[in-house]
XYZ file of C-alpha atoms in Angstrom:
174
model
C 164.662 -98.098 -66.836
C 165.991 -97.366 -63.447
C 166.583 -94.401 -61.960
C 165.186 -92.005 -64.844
C 164.661 -89.473 -62.299
C 167.654 -90.729 -60.037
C 168.262 -91.247 -56.216
C 168.789 -87.726 -55.529
C 167.478 -84.380 -56.086
C 169.648 -82.486 -58.675
C 170.140 -78.311 -58.822
C 167.883 -76.915 -61.331
C 169.799 -74.343 -62.632
C 167.910 -71.131 -63.923
C 164.876 -71.335 -61.662
C 164.720 -69.540 -58.008
C 162.284 -68.584 -55.638
C 163.279 -64.884 -53.721
C 160.723 -63.580 -51.497
C 157.975 -66.031 -53.244
C 158.704 -64.502 -56.546
C 159.615 -67.054 -59.283
C 162.757 -65.935 -61.255
C 164.325 -67.567 -64.512
C 167.329 -66.932 -66.648
C 166.168 -66.397 -70.187
C 166.183 -68.431 -73.489
C 167.753 -71.068 -71.465
C 170.640 -68.915 -70.721
C 171.253 -71.135 -67.435
C 172.626 -73.971 -69.648
C 175.537 -71.676 -71.088
C 178.638 -72.270 -69.023
C 179.408 -68.320 -69.034
C 175.819 -67.566 -67.774
C 175.760 -65.390 -64.294
C 173.693 -67.719 -62.057
C 175.278 -65.856 -58.638
C 172.647 -64.405 -56.337
C 173.328 -60.930 -57.557
C 173.598 -61.615 -61.133
C 171.329 -58.797 -63.343
C 170.172 -61.795 -65.827
C 167.526 -63.015 -63.106
C 164.476 -62.290 -64.770
C 160.356 -62.190 -63.159
C 157.778 -63.588 -65.090
C 154.877 -60.897 -65.806
C 151.579 -62.632 -66.936
C 149.652 -61.359 -69.796
C 145.950 -61.614 -68.681
C 144.743 -62.097 -72.049
C 146.362 -65.181 -73.186
C 148.960 -67.692 -71.864
C 151.554 -65.216 -73.027
C 154.069 -63.701 -70.499
C 157.395 -60.780 -70.280
C 160.628 -61.142 -68.511
C 160.831 -58.224 -66.384
C 163.196 -56.939 -63.597
C 162.812 -58.908 -60.210
C 160.281 -57.137 -57.794
C 158.073 -55.550 -60.694
C 154.882 -55.548 -59.864
C 152.134 -58.234 -60.845
C 154.901 -61.011 -61.463
C 154.551 -64.408 -60.418
C 154.640 -65.545 -56.901
C 154.165 -68.955 -54.904
C 151.825 -68.066 -52.266
C 151.649 -71.188 -50.099
C 150.389 -74.043 -52.777
C 149.064 -71.287 -55.154
C 150.385 -69.564 -57.992
C 149.190 -66.008 -58.038
C 150.729 -62.350 -58.500
C 150.398 -61.583 -54.914
C 153.254 -61.180 -52.970
C 153.309 -63.563 -50.063
C 151.830 -61.730 -47.009
C 151.610 -64.796 -44.186
C 154.397 -66.166 -42.260
C 154.585 -69.738 -43.885
C 158.403 -70.095 -44.680
C 157.788 -73.397 -46.699
C 154.984 -75.963 -47.566
C 155.076 -79.437 -49.002
C 151.754 -80.342 -51.360
C 151.361 -82.999 -53.792
C 152.696 -81.711 -56.944
C 148.970 -82.199 -58.611
C 147.392 -80.392 -55.543
C 148.968 -76.765 -57.065
C 146.086 -74.218 -57.468
C 146.079 -70.701 -58.768
C 144.716 -67.672 -57.362
C 141.715 -66.194 -58.643
C 143.866 -63.222 -59.958
C 145.555 -65.179 -62.144
C 143.160 -65.309 -65.107
C 145.830 -67.039 -67.331
C 148.612 -69.354 -66.715
C 151.914 -68.419 -68.621
C 153.051 -71.135 -70.486
C 156.681 -70.885 -69.373
C 155.011 -72.610 -66.173
C 154.277 -75.552 -68.294
C 157.566 -75.798 -70.039
C 159.375 -75.664 -67.144
C 157.324 -78.133 -65.286
C 156.469 -76.225 -62.474
C 152.804 -76.728 -62.305
C 150.293 -79.392 -63.491
C 148.937 -79.757 -67.202
C 145.661 -80.258 -65.170
C 144.655 -76.806 -64.662
C 144.078 -75.954 -68.507
C 144.159 -79.489 -70.246
C 142.764 -82.350 -67.968
C 144.046 -84.640 -65.917
C 147.876 -84.885 -64.431
C 148.808 -87.915 -62.790
C 152.513 -86.663 -62.455
C 154.294 -87.899 -59.274
C 155.763 -85.981 -56.700
C 155.595 -83.363 -54.373
C 156.833 -79.796 -54.031
C 158.481 -78.339 -50.950
C 158.425 -74.928 -51.466
C 160.265 -72.475 -49.290
C 158.605 -68.822 -50.275
C 159.393 -66.365 -48.147
C 162.844 -64.646 -46.797
C 166.616 -65.723 -48.723
C 166.794 -66.711 -52.034
C 165.963 -70.454 -52.771
C 167.317 -72.848 -55.622
C 164.993 -75.665 -56.656
C 166.281 -79.201 -57.154
C 164.128 -81.812 -58.516
C 164.116 -85.680 -59.608
C 164.828 -88.550 -56.782
C 164.542 -88.532 -53.157
C 167.444 -90.395 -51.350
C 165.200 -91.204 -48.056
C 161.365 -91.482 -48.893
C 159.831 -92.452 -52.314
C 156.827 -90.549 -51.848
C 159.064 -87.376 -52.389
C 160.423 -88.525 -55.855
C 158.930 -88.447 -59.153
C 159.249 -86.352 -62.369
C 156.699 -83.613 -60.724
C 158.922 -83.387 -57.469
C 160.543 -80.056 -56.818
C 162.342 -78.987 -53.556
C 164.210 -75.966 -52.900
C 166.611 -75.044 -50.408
C 169.068 -72.061 -49.842
C 172.385 -71.944 -51.974
C 174.572 -73.104 -49.391
C 172.481 -76.030 -48.312
C 174.026 -79.657 -48.618
C 172.883 -82.734 -47.808
C 172.439 -86.337 -49.225
C 169.604 -85.910 -50.614
C 170.687 -83.063 -52.869
C 172.998 -83.463 -55.830
C 173.963 -81.590 -59.158
C 175.305 -82.392 -62.840
C 178.076 -79.855 -64.109
C 176.697 -77.328 -66.462
C 179.721 -78.031 -68.809
C 183.206 -79.990 -68.685
């Protein structure tokens, strides 16, 4: 099959990064054409991991202990460095020592390699994560200018108003 992941990355509605914090819409509500995906929407939720298992609770953004990207590492610490973006191989993502269990939602959303708990993960792709500052929306899939940055594990982030030939989208509804 050709172009399973396409030749441009596509916006992944319902997932964003704000100041390193991972935020989603619960219950796949982003698929609802009436869902409010605006920057100031009250529907955005942060992921608070359960330290005893792979469970989680969705809480208000900014709640202490929620999941954050910090460089190439997933953890609960708010990023303190000045890294604005990081490009890493998808299978090179790690977790901080403070994160004892990875919430299952991270695997379900394809945001972290399965190998961290379940053995080798050979998923192709690179993550280009902008973690600090403004709201960053995610896209994934193909890459118009480089096959190295394409693949099922390829995730990139950009501001809401970013536009170029490498980024596309599909309508949420007809």
